[in-house]
mmCIF file with all atom_site columns, N, CA and C in Angstrom:
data_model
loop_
_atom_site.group_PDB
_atom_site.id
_atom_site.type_symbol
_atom_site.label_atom_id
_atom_site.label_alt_id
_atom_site.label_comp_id
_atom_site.label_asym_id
_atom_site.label_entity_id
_atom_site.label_seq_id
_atom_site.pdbx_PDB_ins_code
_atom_site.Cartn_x
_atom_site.Cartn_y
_atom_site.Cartn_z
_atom_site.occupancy
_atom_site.B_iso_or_equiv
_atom_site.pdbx_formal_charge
_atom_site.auth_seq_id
_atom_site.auth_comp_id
_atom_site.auth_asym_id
_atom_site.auth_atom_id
_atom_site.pdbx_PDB_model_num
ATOM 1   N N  . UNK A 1 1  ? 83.245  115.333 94.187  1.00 0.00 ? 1  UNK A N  1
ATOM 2   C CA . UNK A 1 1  ? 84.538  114.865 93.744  1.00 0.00 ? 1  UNK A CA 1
ATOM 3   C C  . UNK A 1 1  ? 85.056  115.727 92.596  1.00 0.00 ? 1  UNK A C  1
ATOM 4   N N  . UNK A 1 2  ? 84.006  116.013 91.038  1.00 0.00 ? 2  UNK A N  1
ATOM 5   C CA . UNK A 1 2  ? 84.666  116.684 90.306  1.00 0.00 ? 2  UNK A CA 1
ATOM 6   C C  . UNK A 1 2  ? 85.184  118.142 90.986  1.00 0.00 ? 2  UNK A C  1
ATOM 7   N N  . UNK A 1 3  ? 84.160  118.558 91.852  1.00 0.00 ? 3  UNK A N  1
ATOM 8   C CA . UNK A 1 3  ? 83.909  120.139 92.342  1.00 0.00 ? 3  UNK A CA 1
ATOM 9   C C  . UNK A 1 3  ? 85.704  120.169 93.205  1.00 0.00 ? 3  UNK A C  1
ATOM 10  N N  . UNK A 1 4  ? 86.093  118.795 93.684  1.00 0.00 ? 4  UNK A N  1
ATOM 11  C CA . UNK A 1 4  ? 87.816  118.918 93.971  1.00 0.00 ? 4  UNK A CA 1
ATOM 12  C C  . UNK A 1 4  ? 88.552  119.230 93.367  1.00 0.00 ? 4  UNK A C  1
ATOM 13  N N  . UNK A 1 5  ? 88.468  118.430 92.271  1.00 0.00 ? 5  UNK A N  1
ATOM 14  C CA . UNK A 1 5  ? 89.529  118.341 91.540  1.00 0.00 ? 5  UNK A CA 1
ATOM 15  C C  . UNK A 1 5  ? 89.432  119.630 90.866  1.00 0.00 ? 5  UNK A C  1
ATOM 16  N N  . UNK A 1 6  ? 88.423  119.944 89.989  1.00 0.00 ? 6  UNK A N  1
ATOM 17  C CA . UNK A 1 6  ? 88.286  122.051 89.949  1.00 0.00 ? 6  UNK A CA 1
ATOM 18  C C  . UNK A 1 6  ? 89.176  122.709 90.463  1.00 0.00 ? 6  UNK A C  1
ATOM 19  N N  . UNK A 1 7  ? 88.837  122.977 91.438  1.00 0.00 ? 7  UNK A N  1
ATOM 20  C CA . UNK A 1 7  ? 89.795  123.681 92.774  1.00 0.00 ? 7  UNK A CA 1
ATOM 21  C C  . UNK A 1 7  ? 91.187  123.451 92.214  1.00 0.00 ? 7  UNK A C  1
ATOM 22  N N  . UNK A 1 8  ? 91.425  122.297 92.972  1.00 0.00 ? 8  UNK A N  1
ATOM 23  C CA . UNK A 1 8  ? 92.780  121.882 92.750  1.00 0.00 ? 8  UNK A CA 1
ATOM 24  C C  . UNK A 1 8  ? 93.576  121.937 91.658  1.00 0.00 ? 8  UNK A C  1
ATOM 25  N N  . UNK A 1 9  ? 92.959  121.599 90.280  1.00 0.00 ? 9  UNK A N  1
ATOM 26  C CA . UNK A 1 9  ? 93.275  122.079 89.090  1.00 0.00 ? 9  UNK A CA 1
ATOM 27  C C  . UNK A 1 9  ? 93.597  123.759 89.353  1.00 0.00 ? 9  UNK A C  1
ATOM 28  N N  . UNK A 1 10 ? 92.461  124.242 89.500  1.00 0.00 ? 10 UNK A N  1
ATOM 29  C CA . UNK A 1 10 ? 92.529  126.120 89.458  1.00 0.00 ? 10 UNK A CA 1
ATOM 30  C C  . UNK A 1 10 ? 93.815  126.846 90.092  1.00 0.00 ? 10 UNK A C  1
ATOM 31  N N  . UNK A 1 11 ? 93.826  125.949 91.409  1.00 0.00 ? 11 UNK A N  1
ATOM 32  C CA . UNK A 1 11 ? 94.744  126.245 92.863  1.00 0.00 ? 11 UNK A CA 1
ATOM 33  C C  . UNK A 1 11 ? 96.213  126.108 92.007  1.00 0.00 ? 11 UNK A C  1
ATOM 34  N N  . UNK A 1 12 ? 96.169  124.935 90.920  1.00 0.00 ? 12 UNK A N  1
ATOM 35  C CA . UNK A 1 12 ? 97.877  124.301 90.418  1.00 0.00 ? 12 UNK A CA 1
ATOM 36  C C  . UNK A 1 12 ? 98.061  125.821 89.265  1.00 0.00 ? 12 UNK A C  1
ATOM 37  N N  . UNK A 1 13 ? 97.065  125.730 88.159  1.00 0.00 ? 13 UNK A N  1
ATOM 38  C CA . UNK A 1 13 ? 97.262  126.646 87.384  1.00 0.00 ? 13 UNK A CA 1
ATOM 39  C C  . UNK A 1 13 ? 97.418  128.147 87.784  1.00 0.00 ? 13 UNK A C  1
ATOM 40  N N  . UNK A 1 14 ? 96.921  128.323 89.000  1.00 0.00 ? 14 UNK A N  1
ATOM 41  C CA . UNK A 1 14 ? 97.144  129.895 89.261  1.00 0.00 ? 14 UNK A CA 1
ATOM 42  C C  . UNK A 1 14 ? 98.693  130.015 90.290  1.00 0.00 ? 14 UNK A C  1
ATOM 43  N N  . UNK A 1 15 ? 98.420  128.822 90.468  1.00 0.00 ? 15 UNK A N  1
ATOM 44  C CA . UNK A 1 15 ? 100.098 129.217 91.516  1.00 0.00 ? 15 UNK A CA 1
ATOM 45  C C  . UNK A 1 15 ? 101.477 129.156 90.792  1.00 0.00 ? 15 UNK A C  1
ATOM 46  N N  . UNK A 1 16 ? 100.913 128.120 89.164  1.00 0.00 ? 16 UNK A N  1
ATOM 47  C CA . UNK A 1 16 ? 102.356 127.979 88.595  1.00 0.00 ? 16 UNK A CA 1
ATOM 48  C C  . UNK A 1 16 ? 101.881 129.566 87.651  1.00 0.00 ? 16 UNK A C  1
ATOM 49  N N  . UNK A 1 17 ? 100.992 130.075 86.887  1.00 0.00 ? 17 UNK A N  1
ATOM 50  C CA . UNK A 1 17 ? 100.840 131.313 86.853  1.00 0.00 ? 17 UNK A CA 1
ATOM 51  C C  . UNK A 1 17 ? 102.274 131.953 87.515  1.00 0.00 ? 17 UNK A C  1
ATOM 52  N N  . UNK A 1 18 ? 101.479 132.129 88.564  1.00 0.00 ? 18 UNK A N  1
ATOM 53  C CA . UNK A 1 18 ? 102.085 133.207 89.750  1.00 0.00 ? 18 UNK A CA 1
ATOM 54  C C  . UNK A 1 18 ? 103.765 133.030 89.657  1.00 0.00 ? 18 UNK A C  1
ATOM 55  N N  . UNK A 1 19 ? 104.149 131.728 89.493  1.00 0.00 ? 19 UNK A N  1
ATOM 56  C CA . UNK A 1 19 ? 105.286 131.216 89.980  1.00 0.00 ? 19 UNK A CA 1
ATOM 57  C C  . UNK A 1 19 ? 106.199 131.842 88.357  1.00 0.00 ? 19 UNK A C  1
ATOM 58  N N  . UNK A 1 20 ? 105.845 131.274 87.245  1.00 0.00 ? 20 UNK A N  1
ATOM 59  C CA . UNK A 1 20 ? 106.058 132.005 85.650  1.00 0.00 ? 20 UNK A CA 1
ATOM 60  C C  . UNK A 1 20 ? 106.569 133.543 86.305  1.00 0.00 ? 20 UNK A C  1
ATOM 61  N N  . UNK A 1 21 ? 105.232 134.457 86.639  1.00 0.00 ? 21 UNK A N  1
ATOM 62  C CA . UNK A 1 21 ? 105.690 135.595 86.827  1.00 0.00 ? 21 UNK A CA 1
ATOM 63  C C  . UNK A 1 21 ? 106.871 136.450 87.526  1.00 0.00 ? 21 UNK A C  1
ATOM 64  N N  . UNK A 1 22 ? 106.645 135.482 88.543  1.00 0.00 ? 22 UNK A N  1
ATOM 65  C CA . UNK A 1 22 ? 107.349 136.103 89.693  1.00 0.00 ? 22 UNK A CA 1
ATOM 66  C C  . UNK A 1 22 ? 109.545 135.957 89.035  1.00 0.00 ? 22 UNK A C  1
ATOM 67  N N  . UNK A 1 23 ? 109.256 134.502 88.365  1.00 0.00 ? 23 UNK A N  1
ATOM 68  C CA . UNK A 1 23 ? 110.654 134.013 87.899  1.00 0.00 ? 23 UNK A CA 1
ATOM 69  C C  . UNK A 1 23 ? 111.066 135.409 87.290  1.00 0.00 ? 23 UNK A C  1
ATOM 70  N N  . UNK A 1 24 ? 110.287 135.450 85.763  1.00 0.00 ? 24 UNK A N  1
ATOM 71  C CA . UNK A 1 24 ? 110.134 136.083 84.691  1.00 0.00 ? 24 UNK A CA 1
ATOM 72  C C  . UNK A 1 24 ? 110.938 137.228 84.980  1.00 0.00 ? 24 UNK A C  1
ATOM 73  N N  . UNK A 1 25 ? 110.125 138.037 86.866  1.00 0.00 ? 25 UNK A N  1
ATOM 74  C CA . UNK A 1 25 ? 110.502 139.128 86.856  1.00 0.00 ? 25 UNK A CA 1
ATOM 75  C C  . UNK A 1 25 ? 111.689 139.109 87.191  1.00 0.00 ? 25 UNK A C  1
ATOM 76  N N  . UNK A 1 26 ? 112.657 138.232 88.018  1.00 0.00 ? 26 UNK A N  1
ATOM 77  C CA . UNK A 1 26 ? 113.836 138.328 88.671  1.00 0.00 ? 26 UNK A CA 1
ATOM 78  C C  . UNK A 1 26 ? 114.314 137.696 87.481  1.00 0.00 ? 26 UNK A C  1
ATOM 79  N N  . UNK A 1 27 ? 114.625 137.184 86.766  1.00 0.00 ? 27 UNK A N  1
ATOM 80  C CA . UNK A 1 27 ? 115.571 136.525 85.662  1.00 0.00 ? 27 UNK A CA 1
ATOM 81  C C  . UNK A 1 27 ? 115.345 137.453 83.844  1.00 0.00 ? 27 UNK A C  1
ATOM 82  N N  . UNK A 1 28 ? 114.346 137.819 83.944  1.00 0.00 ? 28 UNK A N  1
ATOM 83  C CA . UNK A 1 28 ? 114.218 138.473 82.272  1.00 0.00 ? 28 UNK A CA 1
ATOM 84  C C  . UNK A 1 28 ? 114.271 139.624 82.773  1.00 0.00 ? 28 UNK A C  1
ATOM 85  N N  . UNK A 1 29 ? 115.671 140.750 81.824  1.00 0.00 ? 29 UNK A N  1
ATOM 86  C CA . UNK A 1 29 ? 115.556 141.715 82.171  1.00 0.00 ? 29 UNK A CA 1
ATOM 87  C C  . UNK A 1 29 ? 114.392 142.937 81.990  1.00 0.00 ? 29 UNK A C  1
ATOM 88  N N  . UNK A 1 30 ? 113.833 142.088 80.735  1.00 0.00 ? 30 UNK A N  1
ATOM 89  C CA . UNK A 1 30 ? 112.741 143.252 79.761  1.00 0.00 ? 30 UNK A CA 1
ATOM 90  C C  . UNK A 1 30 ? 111.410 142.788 80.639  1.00 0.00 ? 30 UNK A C  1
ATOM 91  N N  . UNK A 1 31 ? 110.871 142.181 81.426  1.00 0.00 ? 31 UNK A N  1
ATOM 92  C CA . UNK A 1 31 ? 109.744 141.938 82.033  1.00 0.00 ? 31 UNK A CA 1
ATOM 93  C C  . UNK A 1 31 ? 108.600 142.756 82.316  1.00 0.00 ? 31 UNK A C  1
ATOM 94  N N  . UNK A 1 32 ? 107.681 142.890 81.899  1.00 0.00 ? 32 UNK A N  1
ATOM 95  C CA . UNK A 1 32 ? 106.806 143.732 81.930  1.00 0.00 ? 32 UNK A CA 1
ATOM 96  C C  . UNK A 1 32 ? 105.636 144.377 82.658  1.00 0.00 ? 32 UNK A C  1
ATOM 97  N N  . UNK A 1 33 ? 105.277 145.338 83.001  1.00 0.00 ? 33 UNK A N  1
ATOM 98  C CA . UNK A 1 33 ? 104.032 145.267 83.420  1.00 0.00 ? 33 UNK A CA 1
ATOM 99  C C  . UNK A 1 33 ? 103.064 144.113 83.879  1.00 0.00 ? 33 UNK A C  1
ATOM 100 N N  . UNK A 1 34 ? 102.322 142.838 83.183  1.00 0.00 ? 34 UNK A N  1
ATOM 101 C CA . UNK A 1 34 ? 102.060 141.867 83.032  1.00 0.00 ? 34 UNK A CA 1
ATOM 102 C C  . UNK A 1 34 ? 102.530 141.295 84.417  1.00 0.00 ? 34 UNK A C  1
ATOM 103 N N  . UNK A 1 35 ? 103.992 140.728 83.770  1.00 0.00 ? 35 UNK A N  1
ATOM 104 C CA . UNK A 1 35 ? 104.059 140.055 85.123  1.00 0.00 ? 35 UNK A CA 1
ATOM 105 C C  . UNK A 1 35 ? 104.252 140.780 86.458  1.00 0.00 ? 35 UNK A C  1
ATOM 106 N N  . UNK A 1 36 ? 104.422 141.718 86.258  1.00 0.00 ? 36 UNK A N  1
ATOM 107 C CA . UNK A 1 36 ? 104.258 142.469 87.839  1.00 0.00 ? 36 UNK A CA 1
ATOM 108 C C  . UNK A 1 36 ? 102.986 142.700 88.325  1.00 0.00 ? 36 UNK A C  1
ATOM 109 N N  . UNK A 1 37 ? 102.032 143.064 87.609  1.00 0.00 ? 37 UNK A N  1
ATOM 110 C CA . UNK A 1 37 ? 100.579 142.964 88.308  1.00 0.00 ? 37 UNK A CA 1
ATOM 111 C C  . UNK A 1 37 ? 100.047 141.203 88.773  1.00 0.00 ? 37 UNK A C  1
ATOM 112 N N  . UNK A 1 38 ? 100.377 140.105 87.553  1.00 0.00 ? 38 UNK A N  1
ATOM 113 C CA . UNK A 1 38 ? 100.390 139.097 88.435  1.00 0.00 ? 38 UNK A CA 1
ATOM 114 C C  . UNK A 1 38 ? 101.384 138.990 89.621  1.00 0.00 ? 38 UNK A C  1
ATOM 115 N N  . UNK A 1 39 ? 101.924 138.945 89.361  1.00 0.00 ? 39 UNK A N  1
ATOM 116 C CA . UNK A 1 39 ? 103.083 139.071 91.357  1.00 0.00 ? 39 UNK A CA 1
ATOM 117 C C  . UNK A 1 39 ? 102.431 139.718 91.747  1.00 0.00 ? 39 UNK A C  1
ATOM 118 N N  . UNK A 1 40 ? 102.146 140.725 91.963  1.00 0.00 ? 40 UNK A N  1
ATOM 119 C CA . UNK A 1 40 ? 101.929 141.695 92.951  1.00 0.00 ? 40 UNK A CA 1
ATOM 120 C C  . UNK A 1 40 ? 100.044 141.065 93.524  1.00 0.00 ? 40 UNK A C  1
ATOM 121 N N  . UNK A 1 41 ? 99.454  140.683 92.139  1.00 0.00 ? 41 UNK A N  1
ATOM 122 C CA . UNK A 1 41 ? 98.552  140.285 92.802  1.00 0.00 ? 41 UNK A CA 1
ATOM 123 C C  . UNK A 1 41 ? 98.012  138.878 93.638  1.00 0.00 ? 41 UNK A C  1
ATOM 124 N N  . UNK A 1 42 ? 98.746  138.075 93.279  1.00 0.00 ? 42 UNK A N  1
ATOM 125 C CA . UNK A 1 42 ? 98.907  136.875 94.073  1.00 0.00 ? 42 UNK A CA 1
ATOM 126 C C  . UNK A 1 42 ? 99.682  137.270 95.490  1.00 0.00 ? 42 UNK A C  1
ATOM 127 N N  . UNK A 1 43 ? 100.658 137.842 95.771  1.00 0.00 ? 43 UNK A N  1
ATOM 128 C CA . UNK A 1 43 ? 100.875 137.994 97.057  1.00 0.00 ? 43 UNK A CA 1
ATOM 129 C C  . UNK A 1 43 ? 100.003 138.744 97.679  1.00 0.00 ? 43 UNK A C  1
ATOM 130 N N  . UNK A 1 44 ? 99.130  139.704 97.185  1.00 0.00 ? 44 UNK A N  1
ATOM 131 C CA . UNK A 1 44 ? 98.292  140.089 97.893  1.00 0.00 ? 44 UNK A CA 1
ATOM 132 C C  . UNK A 1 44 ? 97.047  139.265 98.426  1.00 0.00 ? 44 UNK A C  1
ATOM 133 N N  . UNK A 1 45 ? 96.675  138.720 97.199  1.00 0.00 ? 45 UNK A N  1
ATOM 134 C CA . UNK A 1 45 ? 95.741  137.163 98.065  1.00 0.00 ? 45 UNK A CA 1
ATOM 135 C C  . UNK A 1 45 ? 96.284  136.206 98.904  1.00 0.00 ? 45 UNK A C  1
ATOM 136 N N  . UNK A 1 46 ? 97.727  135.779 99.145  1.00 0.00 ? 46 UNK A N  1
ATOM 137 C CA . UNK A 1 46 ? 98.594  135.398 100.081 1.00 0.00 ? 46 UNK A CA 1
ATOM 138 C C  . UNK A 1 46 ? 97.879  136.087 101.681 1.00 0.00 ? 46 UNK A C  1
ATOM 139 N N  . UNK A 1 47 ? 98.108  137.425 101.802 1.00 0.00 ? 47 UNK A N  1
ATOM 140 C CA . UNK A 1 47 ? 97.934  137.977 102.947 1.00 0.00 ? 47 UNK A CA 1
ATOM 141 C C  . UNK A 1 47 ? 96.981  138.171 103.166 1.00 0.00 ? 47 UNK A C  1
ATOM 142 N N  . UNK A 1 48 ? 95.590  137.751 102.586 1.00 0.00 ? 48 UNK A N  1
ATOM 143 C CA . UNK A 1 48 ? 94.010  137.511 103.073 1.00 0.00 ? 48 UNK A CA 1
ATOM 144 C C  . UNK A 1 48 ? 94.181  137.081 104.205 1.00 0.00 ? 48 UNK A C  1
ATOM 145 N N  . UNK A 1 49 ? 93.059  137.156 105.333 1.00 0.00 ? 49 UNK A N  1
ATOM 146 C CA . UNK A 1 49 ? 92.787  135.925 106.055 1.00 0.00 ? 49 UNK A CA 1
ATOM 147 C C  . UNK A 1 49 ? 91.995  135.296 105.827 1.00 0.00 ? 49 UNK A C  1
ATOM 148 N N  . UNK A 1 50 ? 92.566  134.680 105.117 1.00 0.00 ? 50 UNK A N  1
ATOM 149 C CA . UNK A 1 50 ? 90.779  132.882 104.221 1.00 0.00 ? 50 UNK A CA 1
ATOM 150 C C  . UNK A 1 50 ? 90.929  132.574 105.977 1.00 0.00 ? 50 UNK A C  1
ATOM 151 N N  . UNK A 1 51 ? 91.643  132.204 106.297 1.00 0.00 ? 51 UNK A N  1
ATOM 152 C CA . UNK A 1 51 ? 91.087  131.133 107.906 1.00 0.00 ? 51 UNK A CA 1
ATOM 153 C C  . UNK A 1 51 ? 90.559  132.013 108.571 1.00 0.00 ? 51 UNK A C  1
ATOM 154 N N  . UNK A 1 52 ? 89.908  132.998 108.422 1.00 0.00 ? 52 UNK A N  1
ATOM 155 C CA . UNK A 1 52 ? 89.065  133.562 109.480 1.00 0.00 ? 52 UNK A CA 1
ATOM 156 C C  . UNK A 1 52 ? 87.797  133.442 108.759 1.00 0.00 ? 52 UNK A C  1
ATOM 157 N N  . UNK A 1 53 ? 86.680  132.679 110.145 1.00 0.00 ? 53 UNK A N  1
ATOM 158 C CA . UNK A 1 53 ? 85.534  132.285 110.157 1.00 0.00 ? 53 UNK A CA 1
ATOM 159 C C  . UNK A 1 53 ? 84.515  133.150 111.065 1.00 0.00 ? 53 UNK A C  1
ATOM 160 N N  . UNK A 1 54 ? 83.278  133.410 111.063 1.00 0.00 ? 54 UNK A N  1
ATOM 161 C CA . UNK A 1 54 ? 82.747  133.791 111.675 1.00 0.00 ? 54 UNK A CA 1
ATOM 162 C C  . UNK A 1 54 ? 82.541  133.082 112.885 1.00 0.00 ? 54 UNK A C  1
ATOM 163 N N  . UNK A 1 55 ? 82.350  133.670 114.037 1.00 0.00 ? 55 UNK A N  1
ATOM 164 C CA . UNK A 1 55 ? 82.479  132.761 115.493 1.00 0.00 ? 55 UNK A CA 1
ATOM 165 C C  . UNK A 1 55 ? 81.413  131.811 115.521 1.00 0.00 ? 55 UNK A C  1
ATOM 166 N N  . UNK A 1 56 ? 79.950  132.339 114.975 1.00 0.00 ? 56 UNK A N  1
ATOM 167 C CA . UNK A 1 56 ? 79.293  131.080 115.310 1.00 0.00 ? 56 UNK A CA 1
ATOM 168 C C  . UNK A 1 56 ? 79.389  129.915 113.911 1.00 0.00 ? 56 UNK A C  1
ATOM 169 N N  . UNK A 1 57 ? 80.339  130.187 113.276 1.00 0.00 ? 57 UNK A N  1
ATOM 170 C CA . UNK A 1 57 ? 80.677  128.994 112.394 1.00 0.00 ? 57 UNK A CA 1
ATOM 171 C C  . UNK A 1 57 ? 81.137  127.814 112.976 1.00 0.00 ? 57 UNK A C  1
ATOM 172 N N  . UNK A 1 58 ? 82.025  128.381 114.124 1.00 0.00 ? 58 UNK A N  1
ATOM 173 C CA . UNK A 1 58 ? 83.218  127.338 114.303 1.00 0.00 ? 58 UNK A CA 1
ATOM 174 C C  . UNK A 1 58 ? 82.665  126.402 115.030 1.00 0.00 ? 58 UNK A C  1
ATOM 175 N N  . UNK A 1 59 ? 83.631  125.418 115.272 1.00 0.00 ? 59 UNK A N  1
ATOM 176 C CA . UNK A 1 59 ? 82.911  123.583 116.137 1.00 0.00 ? 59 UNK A CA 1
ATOM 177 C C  . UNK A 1 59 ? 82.915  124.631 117.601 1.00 0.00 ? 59 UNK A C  1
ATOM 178 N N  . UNK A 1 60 ? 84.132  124.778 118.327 1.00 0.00 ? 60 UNK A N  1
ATOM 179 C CA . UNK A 1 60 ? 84.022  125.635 119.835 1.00 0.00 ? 60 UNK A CA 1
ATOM 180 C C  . UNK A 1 60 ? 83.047  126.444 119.817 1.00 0.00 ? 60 UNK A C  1
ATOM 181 N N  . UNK A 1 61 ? 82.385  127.736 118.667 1.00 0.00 ? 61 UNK A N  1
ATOM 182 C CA . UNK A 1 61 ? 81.290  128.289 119.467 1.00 0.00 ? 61 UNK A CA 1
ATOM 183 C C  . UNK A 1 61 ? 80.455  127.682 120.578 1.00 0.00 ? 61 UNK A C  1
ATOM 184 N N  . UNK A 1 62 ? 80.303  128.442 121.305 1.00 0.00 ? 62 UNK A N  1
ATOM 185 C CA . UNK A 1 62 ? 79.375  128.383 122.631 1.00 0.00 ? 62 UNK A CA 1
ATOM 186 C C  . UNK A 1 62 ? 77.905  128.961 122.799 1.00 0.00 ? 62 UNK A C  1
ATOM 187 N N  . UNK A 1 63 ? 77.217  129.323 123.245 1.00 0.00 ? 63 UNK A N  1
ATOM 188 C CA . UNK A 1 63 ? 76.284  130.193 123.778 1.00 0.00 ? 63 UNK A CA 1
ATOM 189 C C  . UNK A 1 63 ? 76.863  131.402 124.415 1.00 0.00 ? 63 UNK A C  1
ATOM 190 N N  . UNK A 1 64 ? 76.339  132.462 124.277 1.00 0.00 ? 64 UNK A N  1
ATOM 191 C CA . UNK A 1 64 ? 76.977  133.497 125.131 1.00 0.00 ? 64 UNK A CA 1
ATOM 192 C C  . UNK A 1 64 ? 76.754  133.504 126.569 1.00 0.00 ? 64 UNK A C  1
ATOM 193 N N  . UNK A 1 65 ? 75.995  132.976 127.301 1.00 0.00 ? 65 UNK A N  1
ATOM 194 C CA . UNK A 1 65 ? 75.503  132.816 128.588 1.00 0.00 ? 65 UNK A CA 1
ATOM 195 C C  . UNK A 1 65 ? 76.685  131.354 129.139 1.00 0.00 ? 65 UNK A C  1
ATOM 196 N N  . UNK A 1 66 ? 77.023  130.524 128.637 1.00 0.00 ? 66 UNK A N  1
ATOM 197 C CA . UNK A 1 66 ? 78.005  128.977 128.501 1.00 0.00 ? 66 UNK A CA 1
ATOM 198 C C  . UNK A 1 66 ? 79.531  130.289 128.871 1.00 0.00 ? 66 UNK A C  1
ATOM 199 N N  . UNK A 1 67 ? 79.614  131.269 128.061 1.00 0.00 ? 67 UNK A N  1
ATOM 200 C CA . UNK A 1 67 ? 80.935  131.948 128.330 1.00 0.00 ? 67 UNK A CA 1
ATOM 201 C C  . UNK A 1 67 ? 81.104  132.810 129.172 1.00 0.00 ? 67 UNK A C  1
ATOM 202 N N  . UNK A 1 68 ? 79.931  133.314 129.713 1.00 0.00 ? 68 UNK A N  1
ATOM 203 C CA . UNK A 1 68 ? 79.554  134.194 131.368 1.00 0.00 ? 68 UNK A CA 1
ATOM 204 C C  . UNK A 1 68 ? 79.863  133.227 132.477 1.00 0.00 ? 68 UNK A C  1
ATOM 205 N N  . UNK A 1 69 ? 79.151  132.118 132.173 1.00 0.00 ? 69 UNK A N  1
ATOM 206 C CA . UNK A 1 69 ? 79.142  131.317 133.383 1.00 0.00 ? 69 UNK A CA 1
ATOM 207 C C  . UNK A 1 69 ? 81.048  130.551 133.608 1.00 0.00 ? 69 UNK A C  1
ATOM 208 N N  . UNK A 1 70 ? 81.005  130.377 132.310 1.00 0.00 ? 70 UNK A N  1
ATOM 209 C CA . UNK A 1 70 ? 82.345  129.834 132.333 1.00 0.00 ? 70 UNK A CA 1
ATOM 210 C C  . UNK A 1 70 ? 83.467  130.691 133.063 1.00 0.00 ? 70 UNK A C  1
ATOM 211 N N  . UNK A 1 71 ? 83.293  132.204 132.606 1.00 0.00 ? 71 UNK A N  1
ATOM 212 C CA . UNK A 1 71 ? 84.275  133.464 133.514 1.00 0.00 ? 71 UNK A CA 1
ATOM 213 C C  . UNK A 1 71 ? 83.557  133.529 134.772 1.00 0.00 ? 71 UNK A C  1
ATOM 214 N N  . UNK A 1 72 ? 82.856  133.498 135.111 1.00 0.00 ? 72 UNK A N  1
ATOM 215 C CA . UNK A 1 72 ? 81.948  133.856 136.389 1.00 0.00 ? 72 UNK A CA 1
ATOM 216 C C  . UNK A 1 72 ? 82.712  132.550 137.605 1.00 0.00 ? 72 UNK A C  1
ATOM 217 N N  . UNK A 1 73 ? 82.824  131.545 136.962 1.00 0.00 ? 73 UNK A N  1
ATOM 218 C CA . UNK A 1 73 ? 83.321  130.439 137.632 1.00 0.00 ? 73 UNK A CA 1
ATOM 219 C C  . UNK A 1 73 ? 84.988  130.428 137.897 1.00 0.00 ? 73 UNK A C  1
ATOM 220 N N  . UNK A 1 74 ? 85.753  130.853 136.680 1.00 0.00 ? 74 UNK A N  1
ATOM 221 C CA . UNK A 1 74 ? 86.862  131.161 136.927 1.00 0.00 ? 74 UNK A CA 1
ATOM 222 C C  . UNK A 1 74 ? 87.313  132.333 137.827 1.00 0.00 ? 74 UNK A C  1
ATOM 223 N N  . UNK A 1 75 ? 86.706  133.191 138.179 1.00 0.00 ? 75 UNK A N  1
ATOM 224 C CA . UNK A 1 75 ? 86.869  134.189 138.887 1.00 0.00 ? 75 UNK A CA 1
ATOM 225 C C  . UNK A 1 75 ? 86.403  134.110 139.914 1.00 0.00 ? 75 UNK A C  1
ATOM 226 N N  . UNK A 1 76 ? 85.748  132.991 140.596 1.00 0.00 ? 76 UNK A N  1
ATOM 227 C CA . UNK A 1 76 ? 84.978  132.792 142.185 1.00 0.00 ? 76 UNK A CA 1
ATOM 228 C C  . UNK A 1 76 ? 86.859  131.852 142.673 1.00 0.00 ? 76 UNK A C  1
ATOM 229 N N  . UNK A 1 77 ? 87.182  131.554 141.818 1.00 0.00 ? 77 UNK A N  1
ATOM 230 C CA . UNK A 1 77 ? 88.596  130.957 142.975 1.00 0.00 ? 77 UNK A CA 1
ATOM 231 C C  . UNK A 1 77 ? 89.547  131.784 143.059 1.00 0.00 ? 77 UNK A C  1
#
């Protein structure tokens, strides 16, 4: 439960972070360095793929022999 709220705390403070910067840069003309490396680096963790899992992580993994037979069967009709 605490190990959530962590996160979630971390997740609020780094996005309003991000969010400070990003304003900062489009509205203050003198904006600095600073906030452009935060922007720049939060959108780059944006375009991670966190949702990619390794295959035998996932609930659907199969057996590899379960996915032969499975094509082997689709291809006899």
């Amino acid at each position: 439960m605490a190990g959530r709220i962590a996160r979630r705390g971390a997740a609020l403070g780094l996005g309003a972070l991000w969010w400070w910067s990003v304003l900062r840069l489009a509205l203050v003309p003198g904006a600095g360095m600073l906030e452009g490396a935060v922007a720049a680096g939060g959108w780059g963790l944006s375009v991670l793929p966190v949702h990619c899992v390794p295959k035998s992580r996932t609930r659907a993994a199969r057996p590899a022999r379960v996915a032969v037979a499975a094509r082997q069967a689709g291809s006899d009709s």
